[in-house]
């Protein structure tokens, strides 16, 4: 009950922090980069860069249909999605690190600007991206391998496939929960990378339910868009093809909010219950 009450207080504090515009900078920057990439994939005939993104989209999807209307929107979640995964590992991870440092200053009533926070996070770039890369690889492996193993259970049913996909993503939050304390250990307490991993794992197993909630609640903000985008072919066939683009834009904004909530809540829990 004590930890539950602390979590409630943590989220109340996070809501209050939302009214501090400067704390949004890391998440807003990644959202803007994401939206720029999305628009480039959605407009493969732009002068200059359009040809490159058309080639990249064809390489990912394996078909020239990605440059044709309305097929472009059918493949957009896949082509854009794979690129944003890579960008997330190498850019979002360090921005998340900067976010931890900025929130640390905010809660300690010490102003830490984005420039300073980003420079400090960049000094630990390898450690920060290594954690994000490990989580991403494990998560993608789950999404790609497990549906094949449980194909007989899913039975080709679109609804079962969607439910199974959502279940996998919720299970993936457990993987994130195990390692999400590594970044604050490395950036805020100066732990060596190997020690930070060990302490993150120990913190998780001493606070399994609370840690999972910290990891999964932000994802629930994004979940409606994940479900809506599960079958882009159906969206294009039954509705306007551009609805896929609008949903991905909504998902990007939701991800920005989720990242804000994640960093703030994990930081405060780390301070209170870290191993």
CSV table of C-alpha atoms in Angstrom, one decimal:
chain,number,residue,atom,x,y,z
A,1,UNK,CA,0.0,0.0,0.0
A,2,UNK,CA,2.9,2.3,0.8
A,3,UNK,CA,4.4,1.9,-2.7
A,4,UNK,CA,0.9,2.3,-4.3
A,5,UNK,CA,0.4,5.6,-2.5
A,6,UNK,CA,3.9,6.6,-3.6
A,7,UNK,CA,3.1,5.8,-7.2
A,8,UNK,CA,-0.1,7.9,-7.0
A,9,UNK,CA,1.9,10.8,-5.6
A,10,UNK,CA,4.5,10.3,-8.3
A,11,UNK,CA,1.9,10.7,-11.1
A,12,UNK,CA,0.4,13.7,-9.4
A,13,UNK,CA,3.9,15.3,-9.3
A,14,UNK,CA,4.3,14.4,-13.0
A,15,UNK,CA,1.1,16.1,-13.9
A,16,UNK,CA,2.3,19.3,-12.1
A,17,UNK,CA,5.7,19.0,-14.0
A,18,UNK,CA,3.8,19.1,-17.3
A,19,UNK,CA,3.3,22.8,-16.7
A,20,UNK,CA,7.0,23.4,-16.9
A,21,UNK,CA,7.6,24.0,-20.7
A,22,UNK,CA,11.4,23.4,-20.6
A,23,UNK,CA,11.0,19.8,-19.3
A,24,UNK,CA,9.3,18.9,-22.6
A,25,UNK,CA,12.3,19.8,-24.8
A,26,UNK,CA,13.9,16.3,-25.1
A,27,UNK,CA,10.6,14.6,-25.9
A,28,UNK,CA,9.4,17.4,-28.2
A,29,UNK,CA,12.7,17.2,-30.2
A,30,UNK,CA,12.3,13.5,-30.8
A,31,UNK,CA,8.7,14.0,-31.7
A,32,UNK,CA,9.7,16.6,-34.3
A,33,UNK,CA,12.4,14.4,-35.7
A,34,UNK,CA,9.9,11.6,-35.9
A,35,UNK,CA,7.3,13.7,-37.6
A,36,UNK,CA,9.8,15.0,-40.2
A,37,UNK,CA,10.8,11.4,-41.0
A,38,UNK,CA,7.1,10.4,-41.3
A,39,UNK,CA,6.4,13.2,-43.7
A,40,UNK,CA,9.4,12.3,-45.8
A,41,UNK,CA,8.2,8.7,-46.1
A,42,UNK,CA,4.7,9.9,-46.9
A,43,UNK,CA,6.0,12.1,-49.7
A,44,UNK,CA,8.4,10.0,-51.7
A,45,UNK,CA,8.4,12.4,-54.6
A,46,UNK,CA,9.8,15.5,-52.8
A,47,UNK,CA,12.7,17.1,-54.7
A,48,UNK,CA,16.1,16.0,-53.5
A,49,UNK,CA,15.5,13.7,-50.5
A,50,UNK,CA,12.4,12.1,-51.8
A,51,UNK,CA,14.3,9.7,-54.0
A,52,UNK,CA,16.4,8.5,-51.1
A,53,UNK,CA,13.4,7.8,-48.9
A,54,UNK,CA,11.5,6.1,-51.7
A,55,UNK,CA,14.5,3.8,-52.2
A,56,UNK,CA,14.7,3.2,-48.4
A,57,UNK,CA,11.0,2.4,-48.2
A,58,UNK,CA,11.3,0.0,-51.1
A,59,UNK,CA,14.2,-1.7,-49.4
A,60,UNK,CA,12.3,-2.2,-46.2
A,61,UNK,CA,9.0,-3.3,-47.8
A,62,UNK,CA,10.5,-5.2,-50.7
A,63,UNK,CA,8.1,-3.8,-53.2
A,64,UNK,CA,7.8,-0.6,-55.4
A,65,UNK,CA,4.2,-0.3,-54.3
A,66,UNK,CA,5.4,1.8,-51.4
A,67,UNK,CA,5.6,4.8,-53.8
A,68,UNK,CA,2.1,4.3,-55.2
A,69,UNK,CA,-1.1,5.7,-53.9
A,70,UNK,CA,-2.9,4.3,-51.8
A,71,UNK,CA,-0.5,1.4,-51.2
A,72,UNK,CA,2.0,3.9,-49.7
A,73,UNK,CA,-0.2,4.2,-46.7
A,74,UNK,CA,-0.6,0.4,-46.3
A,75,UNK,CA,3.1,0.1,-45.9
A,76,UNK,CA,3.8,3.3,-44.1
A,77,UNK,CA,3.6,1.9,-40.5
A,78,UNK,CA,6.2,-0.7,-41.5
A,79,UNK,CA,8.6,1.5,-43.5
A,80,UNK,CA,8.5,4.4,-41.1
A,81,UNK,CA,8.3,2.1,-38.1
A,82,UNK,CA,11.6,0.3,-38.8
A,83,UNK,CA,13.5,3.5,-39.3
A,84,UNK,CA,12.1,5.1,-36.2
A,85,UNK,CA,13.2,2.0,-34.2
A,86,UNK,CA,16.8,2.7,-35.3
A,87,UNK,CA,16.5,6.4,-34.6
A,88,UNK,CA,15.1,5.7,-31.2
A,89,UNK,CA,18.1,3.6,-30.2
A,90,UNK,CA,20.7,6.2,-31.3
A,91,UNK,CA,18.8,9.4,-30.6
A,92,UNK,CA,15.8,8.9,-28.3
A,93,UNK,CA,18.0,7.0,-25.8
A,94,UNK,CA,20.3,10.0,-25.2
A,95,UNK,CA,17.4,12.4,-25.1
A,96,UNK,CA,15.7,10.2,-22.5
A,97,UNK,CA,19.0,10.4,-20.5
A,98,UNK,CA,18.9,14.2,-20.8
A,99,UNK,CA,15.3,14.1,-19.6
A,100,UNK,CA,16.4,12.2,-16.5
A,101,UNK,CA,18.9,14.9,-15.7
A,102,UNK,CA,16.5,17.7,-16.3
A,103,UNK,CA,13.9,16.1,-14.1
A,104,UNK,CA,16.5,15.5,-11.4
A,105,UNK,CA,17.2,19.2,-11.3
A,106,UNK,CA,13.5,20.1,-11.4
A,107,UNK,CA,12.6,17.9,-8.4
A,108,UNK,CA,15.7,19.2,-6.5
A,109,UNK,CA,14.8,22.8,-7.3
A,110,UNK,CA,18.0,23.1,-9.3
A,111,UNK,CA,17.7,24.5,-12.9
A,112,UNK,CA,19.4,22.2,-15.4
A,113,UNK,CA,19.1,23.4,-19.0
A,114,UNK,CA,18.7,21.0,-21.9
A,115,UNK,CA,22.1,21.9,-23.3
A,116,UNK,CA,23.9,20.9,-20.1
A,117,UNK,CA,21.7,17.8,-19.6
A,118,UNK,CA,22.3,16.7,-23.2
A,119,UNK,CA,26.1,17.1,-22.9
A,120,UNK,CA,26.2,15.1,-19.7
A,121,UNK,CA,24.0,12.3,-21.2
A,122,UNK,CA,26.2,12.3,-24.3
A,123,UNK,CA,29.2,11.5,-22.1
A,124,UNK,CA,27.5,8.2,-21.2
A,125,UNK,CA,26.3,7.7,-24.7
A,126,UNK,CA,27.5,4.2,-25.2
A,127,UNK,CA,26.0,2.9,-21.9
A,128,UNK,CA,22.7,4.7,-22.5
A,129,UNK,CA,22.3,3.4,-26.0
A,130,UNK,CA,23.5,-0.1,-25.1
A,131,UNK,CA,20.6,-0.5,-22.7
A,132,UNK,CA,18.1,0.9,-25.2
A,133,UNK,CA,19.6,-1.4,-27.9
A,134,UNK,CA,19.3,-4.5,-25.8
A,135,UNK,CA,15.7,-3.8,-24.9
A,136,UNK,CA,14.8,-3.0,-28.5
A,137,UNK,CA,16.4,-6.2,-29.8
A,138,UNK,CA,14.7,-8.4,-27.2
A,139,UNK,CA,11.4,-6.7,-27.8
A,140,UNK,CA,11.6,-7.1,-31.6
A,141,UNK,CA,12.6,-10.7,-31.2
A,142,UNK,CA,9.5,-11.3,-29.1
A,143,UNK,CA,7.3,-9.6,-31.8
A,144,UNK,CA,8.9,-11.5,-34.6
A,145,UNK,CA,9.5,-15.0,-33.2
A,146,UNK,CA,6.7,-15.7,-30.7
A,147,UNK,CA,3.7,-15.2,-33.1
A,148,UNK,CA,5.3,-18.0,-35.3
A,149,UNK,CA,5.7,-20.3,-32.3
A,150,UNK,CA,2.0,-19.8,-31.3
A,151,UNK,CA,0.6,-19.7,-34.9
A,152,UNK,CA,-1.6,-22.8,-34.2
A,153,UNK,CA,-3.1,-20.9,-31.2
A,154,UNK,CA,-3.7,-17.7,-33.1
A,155,UNK,CA,-5.2,-19.7,-36.0
A,156,UNK,CA,-5.0,-16.9,-38.6
A,157,UNK,CA,-7.7,-14.9,-36.9
A,158,UNK,CA,-7.1,-11.1,-37.2
A,159,UNK,CA,-8.6,-10.5,-33.8
A,160,UNK,CA,-6.5,-13.2,-32.1
A,161,UNK,CA,-3.4,-11.9,-33.9
A,162,UNK,CA,-4.1,-8.3,-32.7
A,163,UNK,CA,-4.8,-9.5,-29.1
A,164,UNK,CA,-1.6,-11.6,-29.2
A,165,UNK,CA,0.4,-8.6,-30.5
A,166,UNK,CA,-0.9,-6.4,-27.7
A,167,UNK,CA,-0.2,-9.1,-25.1
A,168,UNK,CA,3.4,-9.3,-26.4
A,169,UNK,CA,3.8,-5.6,-26.1
A,170,UNK,CA,2.5,-5.7,-22.5
A,171,UNK,CA,4.9,-8.5,-21.8
A,172,UNK,CA,7.7,-6.5,-23.4
A,173,UNK,CA,7.1,-3.8,-20.7
A,174,UNK,CA,8.3,-6.4,-18.2
A,175,UNK,CA,11.6,-6.5,-20.0
A,176,UNK,CA,11.8,-2.7,-19.9
A,177,UNK,CA,10.9,-2.7,-16.2
A,178,UNK,CA,14.0,-4.9,-15.4
A,179,UNK,CA,16.5,-2.6,-17.0
A,180,UNK,CA,14.8,0.9,-16.9
A,181,UNK,CA,16.8,1.9,-13.7
A,182,UNK,CA,20.2,1.5,-15.5
A,183,UNK,CA,20.0,5.0,-17.0
A,184,UNK,CA,19.4,6.8,-13.7
A,185,UNK,CA,22.1,4.7,-12.0
A,186,UNK,CA,24.6,5.6,-14.7
A,187,UNK,CA,23.7,9.3,-15.1
A,188,UNK,CA,22.7,10.3,-11.6
A,189,UNK,CA,24.7,8.1,-9.2
A,190,UNK,CA,27.7,7.5,-11.4
A,191,UNK,CA,27.6,3.7,-11.3
A,192,UNK,CA,29.7,1.7,-13.6
A,193,UNK,CA,27.7,0.1,-16.4
A,194,UNK,CA,27.9,-3.5,-15.1
A,195,UNK,CA,27.1,-2.4,-11.6
A,196,UNK,CA,24.1,-0.4,-12.8
A,197,UNK,CA,22.7,-3.4,-14.6
A,198,UNK,CA,23.0,-5.5,-11.5
A,199,UNK,CA,21.4,-2.9,-9.3
A,200,UNK,CA,18.6,-2.3,-11.8
A,201,UNK,CA,17.8,-6.0,-11.8
A,202,UNK,CA,17.8,-6.1,-8.0
A,203,UNK,CA,15.6,-3.1,-7.7
A,204,UNK,CA,13.1,-4.7,-10.1
A,205,UNK,CA,12.9,-7.9,-8.2
A,206,UNK,CA,12.4,-6.1,-4.9
A,207,UNK,CA,9.6,-4.0,-6.5
A,208,UNK,CA,8.2,-6.2,-9.2
A,209,UNK,CA,4.6,-5.0,-9.3
A,210,UNK,CA,5.5,-1.3,-8.9
A,211,UNK,CA,8.3,-1.5,-11.5
A,212,UNK,CA,6.0,-3.2,-14.0
A,213,UNK,CA,3.3,-0.5,-13.5
A,214,UNK,CA,6.0,2.2,-14.0
A,215,UNK,CA,6.9,0.6,-17.3
A,216,UNK,CA,3.4,-0.3,-18.6
A,217,UNK,CA,1.3,2.7,-17.6
A,218,UNK,CA,3.1,5.1,-20.1
A,219,UNK,CA,2.6,2.4,-22.8
A,220,UNK,CA,-1.1,2.4,-22.2
A,221,UNK,CA,-1.1,6.0,-23.5
A,222,UNK,CA,0.2,4.7,-26.8
A,223,UNK,CA,-1.8,1.5,-26.9
A,224,UNK,CA,-5.0,2.8,-28.6
A,225,UNK,CA,-2.9,3.9,-31.6
A,226,UNK,CA,-1.1,0.5,-31.6
A,227,UNK,CA,-4.4,-1.3,-31.9
A,228,UNK,CA,-5.8,1.1,-34.5
A,229,UNK,CA,-2.7,0.7,-36.7
A,230,UNK,CA,-2.6,-3.1,-36.4
A,231,UNK,CA,-4.3,-3.6,-39.8
A,232,UNK,CA,-3.4,-0.6,-42.1
A,233,UNK,CA,-4.8,-2.5,-45.1
A,234,UNK,CA,-8.2,-2.5,-43.6
A,235,UNK,CA,-8.0,1.2,-42.7
A,236,UNK,CA,-7.0,2.1,-46.3
A,237,UNK,CA,-9.8,-0.1,-47.7
A,238,UNK,CA,-12.6,1.0,-45.5
A,239,UNK,CA,-11.6,4.6,-44.7
A,240,UNK,CA,-9.5,7.4,-46.3
A,241,UNK,CA,-5.9,6.2,-46.8
A,242,UNK,CA,-4.6,9.3,-45.1
A,243,UNK,CA,-6.1,8.2,-41.8
A,244,UNK,CA,-3.0,6.0,-41.4
A,245,UNK,CA,-0.9,9.1,-41.5
A,246,UNK,CA,-3.1,10.9,-39.0
A,247,UNK,CA,-3.0,7.9,-36.6
A,248,UNK,CA,0.8,7.7,-36.8
A,249,UNK,CA,1.0,11.4,-36.0
A,250,UNK,CA,-1.3,10.8,-33.0
A,251,UNK,CA,0.9,7.9,-32.0
A,252,UNK,CA,4.0,10.1,-32.1
A,253,UNK,CA,2.3,12.7,-29.9
A,254,UNK,CA,1.2,10.0,-27.5
A,255,UNK,CA,4.7,8.6,-27.4
A,256,UNK,CA,6.0,12.1,-26.5
A,257,UNK,CA,3.6,12.2,-23.5
A,258,UNK,CA,4.4,8.6,-22.5
A,259,UNK,CA,8.1,9.3,-22.5
A,260,UNK,CA,7.6,12.3,-20.3
A,261,UNK,CA,5.5,10.3,-17.8
A,262,UNK,CA,8.0,7.4,-17.9
A,263,UNK,CA,11.1,9.4,-17.1
A,264,UNK,CA,9.5,11.5,-14.3
A,265,UNK,CA,7.9,8.5,-12.6
A,266,UNK,CA,10.9,6.1,-12.9
A,267,UNK,CA,13.2,8.8,-11.6
A,268,UNK,CA,11.2,9.5,-8.4
A,269,UNK,CA,10.7,5.8,-7.8
A,270,UNK,CA,14.5,5.2,-8.3
A,271,UNK,CA,15.2,7.9,-5.7
A,272,UNK,CA,12.9,6.3,-3.1
A,273,UNK,CA,13.4,2.6,-3.6
A,274,UNK,CA,16.7,2.1,-5.5
A,275,UNK,CA,18.8,-0.8,-4.5
